[in-house]
Amino acid sequence: MDFTLLYLFLFGGSLSFLGTIPLGPINLSIVDTTIKYHIRAAIWVALGATVVEICNSFIALYCNTYVHQILETGFWTRLVTAILFLLFGSIFFFRENKVHPEMENDKKRNHHFLLGIGVALLNLQSIPYWIYFFSALKNLHPGGFGLHMQVAEIIWLLLGIASGKFFALLCFGWLSQLIKSRVNSIRLYMNKIIGGVLIIIGIVQAFRAFI
């Protein structure tokens, strides 16, 4: 393999992994799904989120400066994001906790996959994250990062981003599986924990929209 392609794969994978570590809606959804269902269901959620991450990073490559201005300085973008977080946070917080039997079929897999896509779409900060690093670290690749790169380079960069995202989410799933096998009582509080975190994120986004 060309060293440049391997470098881009590792570069994208490392940034994606590190960007997934901070707690957010998708991480918490992985924890919630693993504890309420099983690790296989969490894998489908992770796959859905990974698809969205590929799209987000490609958008960041395609329209770097324009998207950055919209997402970082747009009042309405931040306000809408805040409302969505508050809405979904409230839904989680007041939803009844249910523990589901460990069974899986095509309908369940589709549900978990779509859940991963839906939750990841809420994370509008993903695009500014990639725009920032593609801009800040442009000197690490000849000519910088963008669609002027060769097709093979873009593909390997996106593959690295997808791999880093998926592996990081799997780590959350594995850790949650360990928690699940030891502390069953945490299942009763997962919705309130997730809802509380989403509501806090929504309040922060609302605060940022007005300052």
PDB file of C-alpha atoms in Angstrom:
ATOM      1  CA  MET A   1       0.000   0.000   0.000  1.00  0.00           C
ATOM      2  CA  ASP A   2       1.152   3.523  -0.793  1.00  0.00           C
ATOM      3  CA  PHE A   3       2.522   5.124   2.396  1.00  0.00           C
ATOM      4  CA  THR A   4       0.483   8.285   1.718  1.00  0.00           C
ATOM      5  CA  LEU A   5      -2.760   6.290   1.669  1.00  0.00           C
ATOM      6  CA  LEU A   6      -1.842   4.484   4.889  1.00  0.00           C
ATOM      7  CA  TYR A   7      -0.949   7.813   6.470  1.00  0.00           C
ATOM      8  CA  LEU A   8      -4.323   9.325   5.493  1.00  0.00           C
ATOM      9  CA  PHE A   9      -6.125   6.250   6.841  1.00  0.00           C
ATOM     10  CA  LEU A  10      -4.349   6.494  10.196  1.00  0.00           C
ATOM     11  CA  PHE A  11      -4.725  10.286  10.272  1.00  0.00           C
ATOM     12  CA  GLY A  12      -8.490  10.110   9.718  1.00  0.00           C
ATOM     13  CA  GLY A  13      -8.865   7.173  12.082  1.00  0.00           C
ATOM     14  CA  SER A  14      -6.997   8.868  14.924  1.00  0.00           C
ATOM     15  CA  LEU A  15      -8.936  12.147  14.672  1.00  0.00           C
ATOM     16  CA  SER A  16     -12.234  10.297  14.393  1.00  0.00           C
ATOM     17  CA  PHE A  17     -11.481   8.103  17.409  1.00  0.00           C
ATOM     18  CA  LEU A  18     -10.452  11.076  19.564  1.00  0.00           C
ATOM     19  CA  GLY A  19     -13.466  13.093  18.436  1.00  0.00           C
ATOM     20  CA  THR A  20     -15.826  10.285  19.469  1.00  0.00           C
ATOM     21  CA  ILE A  21     -14.449   9.866  22.998  1.00  0.00           C
ATOM     22  CA  PRO A  22     -16.174  12.912  24.628  1.00  0.00           C
ATOM     23  CA  LEU A  23     -19.640  12.012  25.865  1.00  0.00           C
ATOM     24  CA  GLY A  24     -22.414  12.976  23.494  1.00  0.00           C
ATOM     25  CA  PRO A  25     -25.764  11.707  22.181  1.00  0.00           C
ATOM     26  CA  ILE A  26     -24.350   8.875  20.058  1.00  0.00           C
ATOM     27  CA  ASN A  27     -22.026   7.564  22.791  1.00  0.00           C
ATOM     28  CA  LEU A  28     -24.898   7.555  25.252  1.00  0.00           C
ATOM     29  CA  SER A  29     -27.141   5.828  22.718  1.00  0.00           C
ATOM     30  CA  ILE A  30     -24.539   3.068  22.383  1.00  0.00           C
ATOM     31  CA  VAL A  31     -24.451   2.666  26.170  1.00  0.00           C
ATOM     32  CA  ASP A  32     -28.243   2.730  26.382  1.00  0.00           C
ATOM     33  CA  THR A  33     -28.715   0.190  23.568  1.00  0.00           C
ATOM     34  CA  THR A  34     -26.093  -2.194  24.943  1.00  0.00           C
ATOM     35  CA  ILE A  35     -27.565  -2.180  28.421  1.00  0.00           C
ATOM     36  CA  LYS A  36     -31.201  -2.458  27.307  1.00  0.00           C
ATOM     37  CA  TYR A  37     -30.634  -4.893  24.443  1.00  0.00           C
ATOM     38  CA  HIS A  38     -27.183  -6.362  23.756  1.00  0.00           C
ATOM     39  CA  ILE A  39     -23.863  -5.591  22.095  1.00  0.00           C
ATOM     40  CA  ARG A  40     -25.114  -6.750  18.669  1.00  0.00           C
ATOM     41  CA  ALA A  41     -27.800  -4.073  18.711  1.00  0.00           C
ATOM     42  CA  ALA A  42     -25.188  -1.467  19.656  1.00  0.00           C
ATOM     43  CA  ILE A  43     -23.094  -2.519  16.648  1.00  0.00           C
ATOM     44  CA  TRP A  44     -25.989  -1.613  14.352  1.00  0.00           C
ATOM     45  CA  VAL A  45     -26.347   1.761  16.057  1.00  0.00           C
ATOM     46  CA  ALA A  46     -22.600   2.294  15.579  1.00  0.00           C
ATOM     47  CA  LEU A  47     -22.863   1.402  11.885  1.00  0.00           C
ATOM     48  CA  GLY A  48     -25.633   3.961  11.388  1.00  0.00           C
ATOM     49  CA  ALA A  49     -23.601   6.649  13.148  1.00  0.00           C
ATOM     50  CA  THR A  50     -20.537   5.725  11.086  1.00  0.00           C
ATOM     51  CA  VAL A  51     -22.426   6.275   7.822  1.00  0.00           C
ATOM     52  CA  VAL A  52     -23.381   9.779   8.981  1.00  0.00           C
ATOM     53  CA  GLU A  53     -19.786  10.488  10.052  1.00  0.00           C
ATOM     54  CA  ILE A  54     -18.553   9.633   6.556  1.00  0.00           C
ATOM     55  CA  CYS A  55     -21.092  12.059   5.071  1.00  0.00           C
ATOM     56  CA  ASN A  56     -20.193  14.795   7.566  1.00  0.00           C
ATOM     57  CA  SER A  57     -16.462  14.546   6.894  1.00  0.00           C
ATOM     58  CA  PHE A  58     -17.072  14.558   3.136  1.00  0.00           C
ATOM     59  CA  ILE A  59     -19.204  17.711   3.486  1.00  0.00           C
ATOM     60  CA  ALA A  60     -16.369  19.278   5.491  1.00  0.00           C
ATOM     61  CA  LEU A  61     -13.971  18.486   2.645  1.00  0.00           C
ATOM     62  CA  TYR A  62     -16.383  19.749  -0.004  1.00  0.00           C
ATOM     63  CA  CYS A  63     -17.409  23.131   1.372  1.00  0.00           C
ATOM     64  CA  ASN A  64     -14.920  23.926   4.103  1.00  0.00           C
ATOM     65  CA  THR A  65     -15.212  27.679   4.637  1.00  0.00           C
ATOM     66  CA  TYR A  66     -18.882  28.112   3.709  1.00  0.00           C
ATOM     67  CA  VAL A  67     -20.182  25.411   6.056  1.00  0.00           C
ATOM     68  CA  HIS A  68     -17.907  26.650   8.845  1.00  0.00           C
ATOM     69  CA  GLN A  69     -19.457  30.133   8.655  1.00  0.00           C
ATOM     70  CA  ILE A  70     -23.000  28.745   8.708  1.00  0.00           C
ATOM     71  CA  LEU A  71     -22.493  26.367  11.634  1.00  0.00           C
ATOM     72  CA  GLU A  72     -20.187  28.492  13.759  1.00  0.00           C
ATOM     73  CA  THR A  73     -21.778  31.921  13.382  1.00  0.00           C
ATOM     74  CA  GLY A  74     -25.353  31.090  12.383  1.00  0.00           C
ATOM     75  CA  PHE A  75     -27.771  32.070  15.151  1.00  0.00           C
ATOM     76  CA  TRP A  76     -30.623  29.977  13.777  1.00  0.00           C
ATOM     77  CA  THR A  77     -28.457  26.886  13.333  1.00  0.00           C
ATOM     78  CA  ARG A  78     -27.423  26.979  16.981  1.00  0.00           C
ATOM     79  CA  LEU A  79     -30.952  27.726  18.135  1.00  0.00           C
ATOM     80  CA  VAL A  80     -32.467  24.859  16.128  1.00  0.00           C
ATOM     81  CA  THR A  81     -29.752  22.532  17.435  1.00  0.00           C
ATOM     82  CA  ALA A  82     -30.533  23.586  21.000  1.00  0.00           C
ATOM     83  CA  ILE A  83     -34.255  22.977  20.503  1.00  0.00           C
ATOM     84  CA  LEU A  84     -33.624  19.505  19.052  1.00  0.00           C
ATOM     85  CA  PHE A  85     -31.360  18.527  21.960  1.00  0.00           C
ATOM     86  CA  LEU A  86     -33.890  19.806  24.495  1.00  0.00           C
ATOM     87  CA  LEU A  87     -36.729  17.994  22.717  1.00  0.00           C
ATOM     88  CA  PHE A  88     -34.990  14.630  22.468  1.00  0.00           C
ATOM     89  CA  GLY A  89     -33.524  15.034  25.953  1.00  0.00           C
ATOM     90  CA  SER A  90     -37.002  15.547  27.382  1.00  0.00           C
ATOM     91  CA  ILE A  91     -38.305  12.520  25.483  1.00  0.00           C
ATOM     92  CA  PHE A  92     -35.535  10.338  26.921  1.00  0.00           C
ATOM     93  CA  PHE A  93     -35.864  11.782  30.423  1.00  0.00           C
ATOM     94  CA  PHE A  94     -39.599  11.142  30.732  1.00  0.00           C
ATOM     95  CA  ARG A  95     -39.692   7.863  28.782  1.00  0.00           C
ATOM     96  CA  GLU A  96     -40.387   4.716  30.748  1.00  0.00           C
ATOM     97  CA  ASN A  97     -37.363   2.457  31.177  1.00  0.00           C
ATOM     98  CA  LYS A  98     -37.827  -0.966  29.675  1.00  0.00           C
ATOM     99  CA  VAL A  99     -35.430  -3.875  29.505  1.00  0.00           C
ATOM    100  CA  HIS A 100     -35.898  -5.864  26.322  1.00  0.00           C
ATOM    101  CA  PRO A 101     -35.239  -9.561  25.836  1.00  0.00           C
ATOM    102  CA  GLU A 102     -32.074 -10.442  23.976  1.00  0.00           C
ATOM    103  CA  MET A 103     -33.548 -11.299  20.617  1.00  0.00           C
ATOM    104  CA  GLU A 104     -32.833  -9.881  17.206  1.00  0.00           C
ATOM    105  CA  ASN A 105     -34.438  -9.939  13.778  1.00  0.00           C
ATOM    106  CA  ASP A 106     -34.328  -7.859  10.619  1.00  0.00           C
ATOM    107  CA  LYS A 107     -36.881  -5.370  11.940  1.00  0.00           C
ATOM    108  CA  LYS A 108     -34.882  -4.830  15.138  1.00  0.00           C
ATOM    109  CA  ARG A 109     -31.622  -4.430  13.204  1.00  0.00           C
ATOM    110  CA  ASN A 110     -33.202  -1.815  10.945  1.00  0.00           C
ATOM    111  CA  HIS A 111     -34.534   0.002  14.006  1.00  0.00           C
ATOM    112  CA  HIS A 112     -31.103   0.163  15.650  1.00  0.00           C
ATOM    113  CA  PHE A 113     -29.382   1.156  12.394  1.00  0.00           C
ATOM    114  CA  LEU A 114     -31.852   4.007  11.830  1.00  0.00           C
ATOM    115  CA  LEU A 115     -31.476   5.037  15.476  1.00  0.00           C
ATOM    116  CA  GLY A 116     -27.729   5.413  14.919  1.00  0.00           C
ATOM    117  CA  ILE A 117     -28.338   7.545  11.827  1.00  0.00           C
ATOM    118  CA  GLY A 118     -30.959   9.692  13.545  1.00  0.00           C
ATOM    119  CA  VAL A 119     -28.937  10.391  16.663  1.00  0.00           C
ATOM    120  CA  ALA A 120     -25.766  11.104  14.670  1.00  0.00           C
ATOM    121  CA  LEU A 121     -27.649  13.599  12.495  1.00  0.00           C
ATOM    122  CA  LEU A 122     -28.379  15.577  15.656  1.00  0.00           C
ATOM    123  CA  ASN A 123     -24.666  16.057  16.186  1.00  0.00           C
ATOM    124  CA  LEU A 124     -24.227  19.115  13.958  1.00  0.00           C
ATOM    125  CA  GLN A 125     -20.914  19.822  15.677  1.00  0.00           C
ATOM    126  CA  SER A 126     -19.330  16.955  13.763  1.00  0.00           C
ATOM    127  CA  ILE A 127     -18.993  19.018  10.573  1.00  0.00           C
ATOM    128  CA  PRO A 128     -17.276  22.014  12.281  1.00  0.00           C
ATOM    129  CA  TYR A 129     -15.001  19.496  14.032  1.00  0.00           C
ATOM    130  CA  TRP A 130     -13.729  18.174  10.702  1.00  0.00           C
ATOM    131  CA  ILE A 131     -13.590  21.604   9.118  1.00  0.00           C
ATOM    132  CA  TYR A 132     -11.455  22.847  11.993  1.00  0.00           C
ATOM    133  CA  PHE A 133      -8.956  20.000  11.835  1.00  0.00           C
ATOM    134  CA  PHE A 134      -8.808  19.916   8.047  1.00  0.00           C
ATOM    135  CA  SER A 135      -7.968  23.644   8.188  1.00  0.00           C
ATOM    136  CA  ALA A 136      -5.685  23.603  11.242  1.00  0.00           C
ATOM    137  CA  LEU A 137      -3.701  20.561  10.091  1.00  0.00           C
ATOM    138  CA  LYS A 138      -3.597  21.368   6.370  1.00  0.00           C
ATOM    139  CA  ASN A 139       0.202  21.495   6.464  1.00  0.00           C
ATOM    140  CA  LEU A 140       0.262  17.783   7.299  1.00  0.00           C
ATOM    141  CA  HIS A 141      -0.773  16.970   3.729  1.00  0.00           C
ATOM    142  CA  PRO A 142       0.626  18.533   0.540  1.00  0.00           C
ATOM    143  CA  GLY A 143      -1.883  21.092  -0.708  1.00  0.00           C
ATOM    144  CA  GLY A 144      -4.098  20.677   2.343  1.00  0.00           C
ATOM    145  CA  PHE A 145      -7.331  18.700   2.676  1.00  0.00           C
ATOM    146  CA  GLY A 146     -10.179  19.057   0.197  1.00  0.00           C
ATOM    147  CA  LEU A 147     -11.715  17.659  -2.961  1.00  0.00           C
ATOM    148  CA  HIS A 148      -8.583  18.641  -4.875  1.00  0.00           C
ATOM    149  CA  MET A 149      -7.033  15.519  -3.343  1.00  0.00           C
ATOM    150  CA  GLN A 150      -6.793  12.390  -5.461  1.00  0.00           C
ATOM    151  CA  VAL A 151      -9.836  10.099  -5.388  1.00  0.00           C
ATOM    152  CA  ALA A 152      -7.841   7.304  -3.733  1.00  0.00           C
ATOM    153  CA  GLU A 153      -6.647   9.712  -1.033  1.00  0.00           C
ATOM    154  CA  ILE A 154     -10.178  10.870  -0.254  1.00  0.00           C
ATOM    155  CA  ILE A 155     -11.429   7.272  -0.101  1.00  0.00           C
ATOM    156  CA  TRP A 156      -8.698   6.164   2.307  1.00  0.00           C
ATOM    157  CA  LEU A 157      -9.155   9.258   4.459  1.00  0.00           C
ATOM    158  CA  LEU A 158     -12.897   8.560   4.726  1.00  0.00           C
ATOM    159  CA  LEU A 159     -12.251   4.867   5.416  1.00  0.00           C
ATOM    160  CA  GLY A 160      -9.958   5.885   8.268  1.00  0.00           C
ATOM    161  CA  ILE A 161     -12.586   8.251   9.663  1.00  0.00           C
ATOM    162  CA  ALA A 162     -15.227   5.518   9.471  1.00  0.00           C
ATOM    163  CA  SER A 163     -12.953   2.981  11.156  1.00  0.00           C
ATOM    164  CA  GLY A 164     -12.005   5.347  13.981  1.00  0.00           C
ATOM    165  CA  LYS A 165     -15.647   6.235  14.621  1.00  0.00           C
ATOM    166  CA  PHE A 166     -16.829   2.645  14.578  1.00  0.00           C
ATOM    167  CA  PHE A 167     -14.011   1.351  16.797  1.00  0.00           C
ATOM    168  CA  ALA A 168     -14.526   4.129  19.372  1.00  0.00           C
ATOM    169  CA  LEU A 169     -18.258   3.371  19.559  1.00  0.00           C
ATOM    170  CA  LEU A 170     -17.509  -0.343  19.877  1.00  0.00           C
ATOM    171  CA  CYS A 171     -15.305   0.464  22.873  1.00  0.00           C
ATOM    172  CA  PHE A 172     -18.275   2.197  24.499  1.00  0.00           C
ATOM    173  CA  GLY A 173     -20.364  -0.858  23.717  1.00  0.00           C
ATOM    174  CA  TRP A 174     -17.842  -3.276  25.212  1.00  0.00           C
ATOM    175  CA  LEU A 175     -17.505  -1.184  28.356  1.00  0.00           C
ATOM    176  CA  SER A 176     -21.275  -1.003  28.647  1.00  0.00           C
ATOM    177  CA  GLN A 177     -21.466  -4.775  28.304  1.00  0.00           C
ATOM    178  CA  LEU A 178     -19.114  -5.091  31.279  1.00  0.00           C
ATOM    179  CA  ILE A 179     -21.275  -2.687  33.261  1.00  0.00           C
ATOM    180  CA  LYS A 180     -24.401  -4.563  32.221  1.00  0.00           C
ATOM    181  CA  SER A 181     -23.100  -7.853  33.537  1.00  0.00           C
ATOM    182  CA  ARG A 182     -22.230  -6.326  36.896  1.00  0.00           C
ATOM    183  CA  VAL A 183     -24.732  -3.569  37.646  1.00  0.00           C
ATOM    184  CA  ASN A 184     -28.229  -4.427  36.445  1.00  0.00           C
ATOM    185  CA  SER A 185     -29.806  -1.617  38.464  1.00  0.00           C
ATOM    186  CA  ILE A 186     -28.261   1.031  36.180  1.00  0.00           C
ATOM    187  CA  ARG A 187     -30.800   0.060  33.508  1.00  0.00           C
ATOM    188  CA  LEU A 188     -33.518   1.764  35.491  1.00  0.00           C
ATOM    189  CA  TYR A 189     -31.776   5.133  35.231  1.00  0.00           C
ATOM    190  CA  MET A 190     -30.383   5.098  31.683  1.00  0.00           C
ATOM    191  CA  ASN A 191     -33.167   7.175  30.125  1.00  0.00           C
ATOM    192  CA  LYS A 192     -32.863   9.873  32.785  1.00  0.00           C
ATOM    193  CA  ILE A 193     -29.059   9.921  32.467  1.00  0.00           C
ATOM    194  CA  ILE A 194     -29.196  10.238  28.674  1.00  0.00           C
ATOM    195  CA  GLY A 195     -32.055  12.726  28.802  1.00  0.00           C
ATOM    196  CA  GLY A 196     -30.246  14.831  31.376  1.00  0.00           C
ATOM    197  CA  VAL A 197     -27.063  14.975  29.291  1.00  0.00           C
ATOM    198  CA  LEU A 198     -29.004  15.917  26.132  1.00  0.00           C
ATOM    199  CA  ILE A 199     -30.897  18.638  27.986  1.00  0.00           C
ATOM    200  CA  ILE A 200     -27.614  20.064  29.315  1.00  0.00           C
ATOM    201  CA  ILE A 201     -26.161  20.068  25.790  1.00  0.00           C
ATOM    202  CA  GLY A 202     -29.313  21.796  24.545  1.00  0.00           C
ATOM    203  CA  ILE A 203     -29.050  24.493  27.237  1.00  0.00           C
ATOM    204  CA  VAL A 204     -25.389  25.085  26.330  1.00  0.00           C
ATOM    205  CA  GLN A 205     -26.299  25.370  22.624  1.00  0.00           C
ATOM    206  CA  ALA A 206     -29.105  27.822  23.454  1.00  0.00           C
ATOM    207  CA  PHE A 207     -26.709  29.888  25.561  1.00  0.00           C
ATOM    208  CA  ARG A 208     -24.170  29.953  22.721  1.00  0.00           C
ATOM    209  CA  ALA A 209     -26.884  31.060  20.272  1.00  0.00           C
ATOM    210  CA  PHE A 210     -27.601  34.208  22.287  1.00  0.00           C
ATOM    211  CA  ILE A 211     -24.017  35.300  23.049  1.00  0.00           C
TER     212      ILE A 211
END
